[in-house]
Tab-separated table of C-alpha atoms in Angstrom:
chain	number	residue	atom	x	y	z
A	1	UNK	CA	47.969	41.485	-49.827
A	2	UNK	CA	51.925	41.182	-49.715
A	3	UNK	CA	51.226	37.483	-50.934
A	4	UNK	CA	48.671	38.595	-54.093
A	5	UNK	CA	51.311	41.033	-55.027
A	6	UNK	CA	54.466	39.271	-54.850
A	7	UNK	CA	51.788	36.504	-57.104
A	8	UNK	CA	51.119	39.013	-59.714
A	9	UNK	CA	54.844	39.957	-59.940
A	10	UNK	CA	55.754	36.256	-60.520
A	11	UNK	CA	53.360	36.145	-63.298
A	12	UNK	CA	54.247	39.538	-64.367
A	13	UNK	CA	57.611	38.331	-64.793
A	14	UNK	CA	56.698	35.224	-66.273
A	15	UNK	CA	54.741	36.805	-68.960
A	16	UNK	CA	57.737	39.325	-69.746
A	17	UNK	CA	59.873	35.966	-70.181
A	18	UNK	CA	57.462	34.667	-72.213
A	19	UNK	CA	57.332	37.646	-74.803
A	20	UNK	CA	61.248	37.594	-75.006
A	21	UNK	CA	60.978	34.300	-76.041
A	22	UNK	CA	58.544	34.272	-78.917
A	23	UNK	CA	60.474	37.641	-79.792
A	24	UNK	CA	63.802	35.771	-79.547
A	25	UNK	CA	62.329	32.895	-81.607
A	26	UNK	CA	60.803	35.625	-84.226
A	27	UNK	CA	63.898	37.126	-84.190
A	28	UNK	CA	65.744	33.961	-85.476
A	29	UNK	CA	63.054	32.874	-87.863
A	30	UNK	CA	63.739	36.364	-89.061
A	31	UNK	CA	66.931	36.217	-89.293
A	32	UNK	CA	67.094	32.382	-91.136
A	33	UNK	CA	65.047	34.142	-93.678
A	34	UNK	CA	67.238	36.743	-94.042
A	35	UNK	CA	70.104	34.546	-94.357
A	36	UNK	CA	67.799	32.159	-96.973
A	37	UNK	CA	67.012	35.265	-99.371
A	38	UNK	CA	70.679	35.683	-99.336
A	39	UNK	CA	71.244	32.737	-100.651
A	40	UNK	CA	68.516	33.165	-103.167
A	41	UNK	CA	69.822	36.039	-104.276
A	42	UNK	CA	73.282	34.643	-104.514
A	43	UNK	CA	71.914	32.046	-106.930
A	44	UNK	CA	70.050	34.131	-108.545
A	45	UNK	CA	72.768	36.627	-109.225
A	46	UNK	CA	75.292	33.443	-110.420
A	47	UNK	CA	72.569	32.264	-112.877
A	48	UNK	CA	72.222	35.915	-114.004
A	49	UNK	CA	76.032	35.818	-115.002
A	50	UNK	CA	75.914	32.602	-116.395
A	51	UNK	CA	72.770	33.516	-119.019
A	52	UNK	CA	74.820	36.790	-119.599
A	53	UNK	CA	77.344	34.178	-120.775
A	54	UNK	CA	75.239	32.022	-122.258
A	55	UNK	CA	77.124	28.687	-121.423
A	56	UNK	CA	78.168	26.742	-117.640
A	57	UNK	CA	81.870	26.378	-117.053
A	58	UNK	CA	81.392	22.793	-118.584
A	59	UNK	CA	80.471	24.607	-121.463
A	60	UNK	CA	76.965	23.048	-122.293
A	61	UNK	CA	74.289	26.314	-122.747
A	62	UNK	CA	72.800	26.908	-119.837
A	63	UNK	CA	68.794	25.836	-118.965
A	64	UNK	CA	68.374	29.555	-118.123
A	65	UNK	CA	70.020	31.408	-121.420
A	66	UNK	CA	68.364	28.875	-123.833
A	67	UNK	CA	64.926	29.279	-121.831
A	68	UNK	CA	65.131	33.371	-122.186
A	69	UNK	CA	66.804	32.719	-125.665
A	70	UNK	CA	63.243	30.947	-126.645
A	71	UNK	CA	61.164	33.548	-124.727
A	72	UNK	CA	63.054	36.190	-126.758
A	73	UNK	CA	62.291	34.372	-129.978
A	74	UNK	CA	58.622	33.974	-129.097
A	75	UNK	CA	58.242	37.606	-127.836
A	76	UNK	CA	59.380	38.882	-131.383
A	77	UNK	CA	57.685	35.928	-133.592
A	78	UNK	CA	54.436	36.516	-131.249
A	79	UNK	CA	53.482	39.887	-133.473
A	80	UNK	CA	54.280	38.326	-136.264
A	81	UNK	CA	51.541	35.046	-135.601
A	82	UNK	CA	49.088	37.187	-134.278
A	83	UNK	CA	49.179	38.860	-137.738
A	84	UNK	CA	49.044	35.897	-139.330
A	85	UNK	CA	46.675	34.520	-137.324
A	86	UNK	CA	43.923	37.592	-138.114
A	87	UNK	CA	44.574	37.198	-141.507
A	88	UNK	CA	43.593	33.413	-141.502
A	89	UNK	CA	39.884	34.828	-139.474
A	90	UNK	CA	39.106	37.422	-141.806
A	91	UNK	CA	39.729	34.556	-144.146
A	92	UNK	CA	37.154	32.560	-142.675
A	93	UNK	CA	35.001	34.816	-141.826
A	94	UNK	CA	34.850	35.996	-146.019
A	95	UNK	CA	34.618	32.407	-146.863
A	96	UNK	CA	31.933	31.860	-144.485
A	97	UNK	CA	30.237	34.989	-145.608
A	98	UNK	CA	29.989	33.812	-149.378
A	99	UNK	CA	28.604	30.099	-148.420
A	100	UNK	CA	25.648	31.879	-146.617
A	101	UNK	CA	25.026	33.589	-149.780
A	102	UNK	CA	25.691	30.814	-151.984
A	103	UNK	CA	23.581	29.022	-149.640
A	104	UNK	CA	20.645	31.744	-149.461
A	105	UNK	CA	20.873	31.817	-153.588
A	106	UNK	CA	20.620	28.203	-153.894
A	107	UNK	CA	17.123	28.588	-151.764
A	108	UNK	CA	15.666	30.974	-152.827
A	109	UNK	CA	16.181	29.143	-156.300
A	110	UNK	CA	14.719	25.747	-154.822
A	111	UNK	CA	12.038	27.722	-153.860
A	112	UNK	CA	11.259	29.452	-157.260
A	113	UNK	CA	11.538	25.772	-158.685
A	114	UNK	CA	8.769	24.655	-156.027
A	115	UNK	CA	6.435	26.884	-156.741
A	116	UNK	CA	6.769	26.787	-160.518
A	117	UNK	CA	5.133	23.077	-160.415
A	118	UNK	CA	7.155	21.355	-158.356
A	119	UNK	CA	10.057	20.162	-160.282
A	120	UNK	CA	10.209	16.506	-158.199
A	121	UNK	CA	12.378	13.409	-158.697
A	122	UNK	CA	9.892	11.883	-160.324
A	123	UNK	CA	9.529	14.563	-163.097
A	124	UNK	CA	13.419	14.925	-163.178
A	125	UNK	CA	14.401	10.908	-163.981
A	126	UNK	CA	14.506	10.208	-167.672
């Protein structure tokens, strides 16, 4: 029996040095990603003052303030288009409304000439 215990104790042991070692290794995957968002942020935070300025130290514009410079101008053009843009459709849509009736009207005339004796090609060459 002392043999089966002192056995599971070993393992016992073994599995507790197991867990601190996979917490240990979560612990500094954990903490690389802490140090990596860091960084991130960092960047982030330096980009953020150099849109705020608008220009690098070299003094070319920066990718970041022209590319929200252009999202600005689109936000406040966008109303504008879509304006335009419903007042090209209910363009079309009138347009295409008055062919159909052009289109029913010229029809219903070719009909009334059909039945009045057939007005054909032959009867319509000189």
């Amino acid at each position: 029996d002392s043999a089966a215990s002192e056995e599971e104790a070993c393992e016992g042991a073994a599995d507790s040095d197991a867990d601190t070692e996979a917490e240990d290794g979560l612990s500094a995957e954990m903490q690389a990603l802490a140090r990596r968002a860091d960084e991130l942020q960092q960047q982030l935070d330096a980009l953020s003052q150099q849109a705020g300025q608008g220009d690098l130290p070299s003094g070319r514009p920066s990718s970041a303030a022209s590319a929200a410079a252009s999202a600005t101008q689109v936000m406040q053009a966008a109303p504008a288009l879509l304006a335009h843009l419903q007042s090209i459709i209910a363009e079309k849509d009138r347009l295409e409304q008055h062919l159909r009736g052009e289109q029913a009207e010229l029809e219903r005339e070719l009909a009334m000439l059909q039945s009045m004796g057939g007005v054909g090609a032959a009867e319509a060459s000189p």
